mmCIF file of C-alpha atoms in Angstrom:
data_model
loop_
_atom_site.group_PDB
_atom_site.id
_atom_site.type_symbol
_atom_site.label_atom_id
_atom_site.label_comp_id
_atom_site.label_asym_id
_atom_site.label_seq_id
_atom_site.Cartn_x
_atom_site.Cartn_y
_atom_site.Cartn_z
ATOM 1 C CA UNK A 1 150.291 134.001 132.873
ATOM 2 C CA UNK A 2 150.137 134.424 136.629
ATOM 3 C CA UNK A 3 147.230 136.821 136.390
ATOM 4 C CA UNK A 4 145.281 134.357 134.233
ATOM 5 C CA UNK A 5 145.783 131.507 136.712
ATOM 6 C CA UNK A 6 144.742 133.766 139.624
ATOM 7 C CA UNK A 7 141.488 134.549 137.749
ATOM 8 C CA UNK A 8 140.872 130.853 137.248
ATOM 9 C CA UNK A 9 141.425 130.210 140.945
ATOM 10 C CA UNK A 10 138.953 132.988 141.897
ATOM 11 C CA UNK A 11 136.322 131.499 139.594
ATOM 12 C CA UNK A 12 136.746 128.053 141.105
ATOM 13 C CA UNK A 13 136.315 129.499 144.601
ATOM 14 C CA UNK A 14 133.151 131.360 143.515
ATOM 15 C CA UNK A 15 131.718 128.159 142.035
ATOM 16 C CA UNK A 16 132.369 126.306 145.210
ATOM 17 C CA UNK A 17 130.591 129.042 147.178
ATOM 18 C CA UNK A 18 127.590 128.733 144.781
ATOM 19 C CA UNK A 19 127.005 125.213 145.926
ATOM 20 C CA UNK A 20 129.818 123.461 144.092
ATOM 21 C CA UNK A 21 128.245 123.881 140.678
ATOM 22 C CA UNK A 22 130.864 123.090 138.106
ATOM 23 C CA UNK A 23 130.173 123.123 134.402
ATOM 24 C CA UNK A 24 132.370 121.331 131.943
ATOM 25 C CA UNK A 25 132.589 121.603 128.210
ATOM 26 C CA UNK A 26 133.021 124.167 125.531
ATOM 27 C CA UNK A 27 131.635 127.645 126.035
ATOM 28 C CA UNK A 28 131.471 127.740 129.836
ATOM 29 C CA UNK A 29 134.602 129.822 130.438
ATOM 30 C CA UNK A 30 132.450 132.999 130.321
ATOM 31 C CA UNK A 31 129.239 131.465 131.630
ATOM 32 C CA UNK A 32 128.768 134.132 134.299
ATOM 33 C CA UNK A 33 128.873 136.958 131.821
ATOM 34 C CA UNK A 34 126.491 135.152 129.408
ATOM 35 C CA UNK A 35 124.028 134.373 132.225
ATOM 36 C CA UNK A 36 123.788 138.082 133.115
ATOM 37 C CA UNK A 37 123.151 139.000 129.450
ATOM 38 C CA UNK A 38 120.413 136.406 129.100
ATOM 39 C CA UNK A 39 118.674 137.516 132.310
ATOM 40 C CA UNK A 40 118.789 141.105 131.122
ATOM 41 C CA UNK A 41 117.371 140.330 127.665
ATOM 42 C CA UNK A 42 114.434 138.393 129.145
ATOM 43 C CA UNK A 43 113.257 141.483 130.954
ATOM 44 C CA UNK A 44 113.295 143.777 127.895
ATOM 45 C CA UNK A 45 110.000 145.080 126.602
ATOM 46 C CA UNK A 46 109.072 145.177 122.934
ATOM 47 C CA UNK A 47 107.696 148.171 121.126
ATOM 48 C CA UNK A 48 104.142 147.839 119.895
ATOM 49 C CA UNK A 49 102.766 148.830 116.525
ATOM 50 C CA UNK A 50 99.387 149.918 117.922
ATOM 51 C CA UNK A 51 97.742 152.608 115.843
ATOM 52 C CA UNK A 52 95.909 155.295 117.749
ATOM 53 C CA UNK A 53 92.802 154.833 115.646
ATOM 54 C CA UNK A 54 92.950 151.017 115.793
ATOM 55 C CA UNK A 55 90.391 149.648 118.186
ATOM 56 C CA UNK A 56 89.961 145.980 119.107
ATOM 57 C CA UNK A 57 88.028 144.034 116.435
ATOM 58 C CA UNK A 58 88.346 146.939 113.947
ATOM 59 C CA UNK A 59 90.255 147.070 110.637
ATOM 60 C CA UNK A 60 93.992 147.672 110.893
ATOM 61 C CA UNK A 61 95.912 149.802 108.412
ATOM 62 C CA UNK A 62 98.865 148.199 106.672
ATOM 63 C CA UNK A 63 102.088 150.147 106.176
ATOM 64 C CA UNK A 64 101.070 151.667 102.856
ATOM 65 C CA UNK A 65 97.270 151.608 102.976
ATOM 66 C CA UNK A 66 94.104 149.649 103.665
ATOM 67 C CA UNK A 67 94.088 146.031 102.362
ATOM 68 C CA UNK A 68 90.918 144.219 101.324
ATOM 69 C CA UNK A 69 90.752 140.421 100.943
ATOM 70 C CA UNK A 70 88.552 139.107 98.107
ATOM 71 C CA UNK A 71 87.754 135.370 98.172
ATOM 72 C CA UNK A 72 85.757 133.271 95.709
ATOM 73 C CA UNK A 73 87.574 134.757 92.721
ATOM 74 C CA UNK A 74 87.031 132.766 89.495
ATOM 75 C CA UNK A 75 90.076 130.689 88.515
ATOM 76 C CA UNK A 76 90.234 132.333 85.065
ATOM 77 C CA UNK A 77 89.970 135.930 86.310
ATOM 78 C CA UNK A 78 92.602 138.388 85.178
ATOM 79 C CA UNK A 79 93.963 141.472 86.946
ATOM 80 C CA UNK A 80 91.992 143.626 84.488
ATOM 81 C CA UNK A 81 88.711 141.984 85.620
ATOM 82 C CA UNK A 82 89.402 142.666 89.301
ATOM 83 C CA UNK A 83 90.622 146.211 88.520
ATOM 84 C CA UNK A 84 87.493 146.867 86.468
ATOM 85 C CA UNK A 85 85.160 145.767 89.319
ATOM 86 C CA UNK A 86 87.016 147.317 92.238
ATOM 87 C CA UNK A 87 88.481 150.450 90.623
ATOM 88 C CA UNK A 88 85.136 152.227 90.843
ATOM 89 C CA UNK A 89 85.497 152.670 94.605
ATOM 90 C CA UNK A 90 88.833 154.440 94.609
ATOM 91 C CA UNK A 91 92.399 154.374 93.361
ATOM 92 C CA UNK A 92 93.890 150.909 93.722
ATOM 93 C CA UNK A 93 97.472 151.320 94.855
ATOM 94 C CA UNK A 94 98.308 147.613 94.759
ATOM 95 C CA UNK A 95 96.612 144.450 93.481
ATOM 96 C CA UNK A 96 97.858 140.920 94.135
ATOM 97 C CA UNK A 97 96.233 138.007 92.358
ATOM 98 C CA UNK A 98 97.933 134.722 93.401
ATOM 99 C CA UNK A 99 98.391 132.027 90.739
ATOM 100 C CA UNK A 100 98.787 128.328 91.277
ATOM 101 C CA UNK A 101 102.230 127.361 89.888
ATOM 102 C CA UNK A 102 101.104 123.938 88.766
ATOM 103 C CA UNK A 103 97.936 124.863 86.910
ATOM 104 C CA UNK A 104 98.519 128.546 86.134
ATOM 105 C CA UNK A 105 95.040 129.460 87.308
ATOM 106 C CA UNK A 106 94.090 131.928 90.060
ATOM 107 C CA UNK A 107 94.078 130.382 93.553
ATOM 108 C CA UNK A 108 90.707 131.871 94.350
ATOM 109 C CA UNK A 109 91.636 134.978 96.332
ATOM 110 C CA UNK A 110 92.952 138.450 95.722
ATOM 111 C CA UNK A 111 94.431 141.248 97.838
ATOM 112 C CA UNK A 112 93.586 144.830 96.942
ATOM 113 C CA UNK A 113 95.157 147.852 98.604
ATOM 114 C CA UNK A 114 93.591 151.300 98.742
ATOM 115 C CA UNK A 115 95.214 154.459 100.053
ATOM 116 C CA UNK A 116 92.120 155.649 101.942
ATOM 117 C CA UNK A 117 90.013 153.741 104.478
ATOM 118 C CA UNK A 118 86.762 155.113 103.010
ATOM 119 C CA UNK A 119 87.584 153.670 99.585
ATOM 120 C CA UNK A 120 88.302 150.203 100.992
ATOM 121 C CA UNK A 121 85.150 150.323 103.164
ATOM 122 C CA UNK A 122 83.090 151.303 100.121
ATOM 123 C CA UNK A 123 84.518 148.383 98.124
ATOM 124 C CA UNK A 124 83.643 145.948 100.941
ATOM 125 C CA UNK A 125 80.129 147.253 101.359
ATOM 126 C CA UNK A 126 79.320 147.318 97.633
ATOM 127 C CA UNK A 127 81.104 144.148 96.399
ATOM 128 C CA UNK A 128 80.541 141.657 99.196
ATOM 129 C CA UNK A 129 78.267 138.945 97.854
ATOM 130 C CA UNK A 130 78.225 140.304 94.313
ATOM 131 C CA UNK A 131 78.973 138.295 91.142
ATOM 132 C CA UNK A 132 82.295 138.614 89.346
ATOM 133 C CA UNK A 133 82.673 136.435 86.206
ATOM 134 C CA UNK A 134 79.458 134.549 87.218
ATOM 135 C CA UNK A 135 80.884 133.665 90.647
ATOM 136 C CA UNK A 136 79.965 135.171 93.981
ATOM 137 C CA UNK A 137 82.885 136.887 95.765
ATOM 138 C CA UNK A 138 83.245 137.631 99.451
ATOM 139 C CA UNK A 139 85.021 140.857 100.464
ATOM 140 C CA UNK A 140 86.376 141.788 103.882
ATOM 141 C CA UNK A 141 89.289 143.497 105.611
ATOM 142 C CA UNK A 142 92.612 141.645 105.306
ATOM 143 C CA UNK A 143 94.018 142.942 108.632
ATOM 144 C CA UNK A 144 91.864 143.290 111.752
ATOM 145 C CA UNK A 145 92.928 144.081 115.341
ATOM 146 C CA UNK A 146 92.474 141.136 117.649
ATOM 147 C CA UNK A 147 89.192 141.199 119.607
ATOM 148 C CA UNK A 148 89.127 141.645 123.366
ATOM 149 C CA UNK A 149 90.242 138.537 125.188
ATOM 150 C CA UNK A 150 87.532 137.121 127.375
ATOM 151 C CA UNK A 151 88.416 135.695 130.732
ATOM 152 C CA UNK A 152 87.892 131.936 130.955
ATOM 153 C CA UNK A 153 86.749 132.373 134.525
ATOM 154 C CA UNK A 154 83.645 134.253 133.505
ATOM 155 C CA UNK A 155 82.326 131.230 131.583
ATOM 156 C CA UNK A 156 80.029 129.107 133.772
ATOM 157 C CA UNK A 157 79.615 125.426 133.316
#
């Protein structure tokens, strides 16, 4: 007990030396330790997921492959229709056709994943602007590296 009261007395003296800052309430008994941990965590750096082949403004590989976003998909399209049109450019490793829960129809977009970049690029080049079920579809990369940030100072008014 005596050791505990001595520690409390030392803390009070330190607080008075800090300018008399005294904090009341729950959770402040170890405030000095917590402050040090917070200061340390603010200075930590995060790892980046930059790919060596990923340049700014260029397509970015997902974890399992290259993902293509198809918009303008007809609301009554089926997975077979999309597979039939896009399967010619390479092996489709994953196909996601979102449905509206209320109506049961397709929401109008589709995500297609290819293993190889060349397959996905071929699908984009050949299917962008083409008709699928009498409706024009737009095809582009789903993930793209952010473009270079331009300095606001370089813009003249």
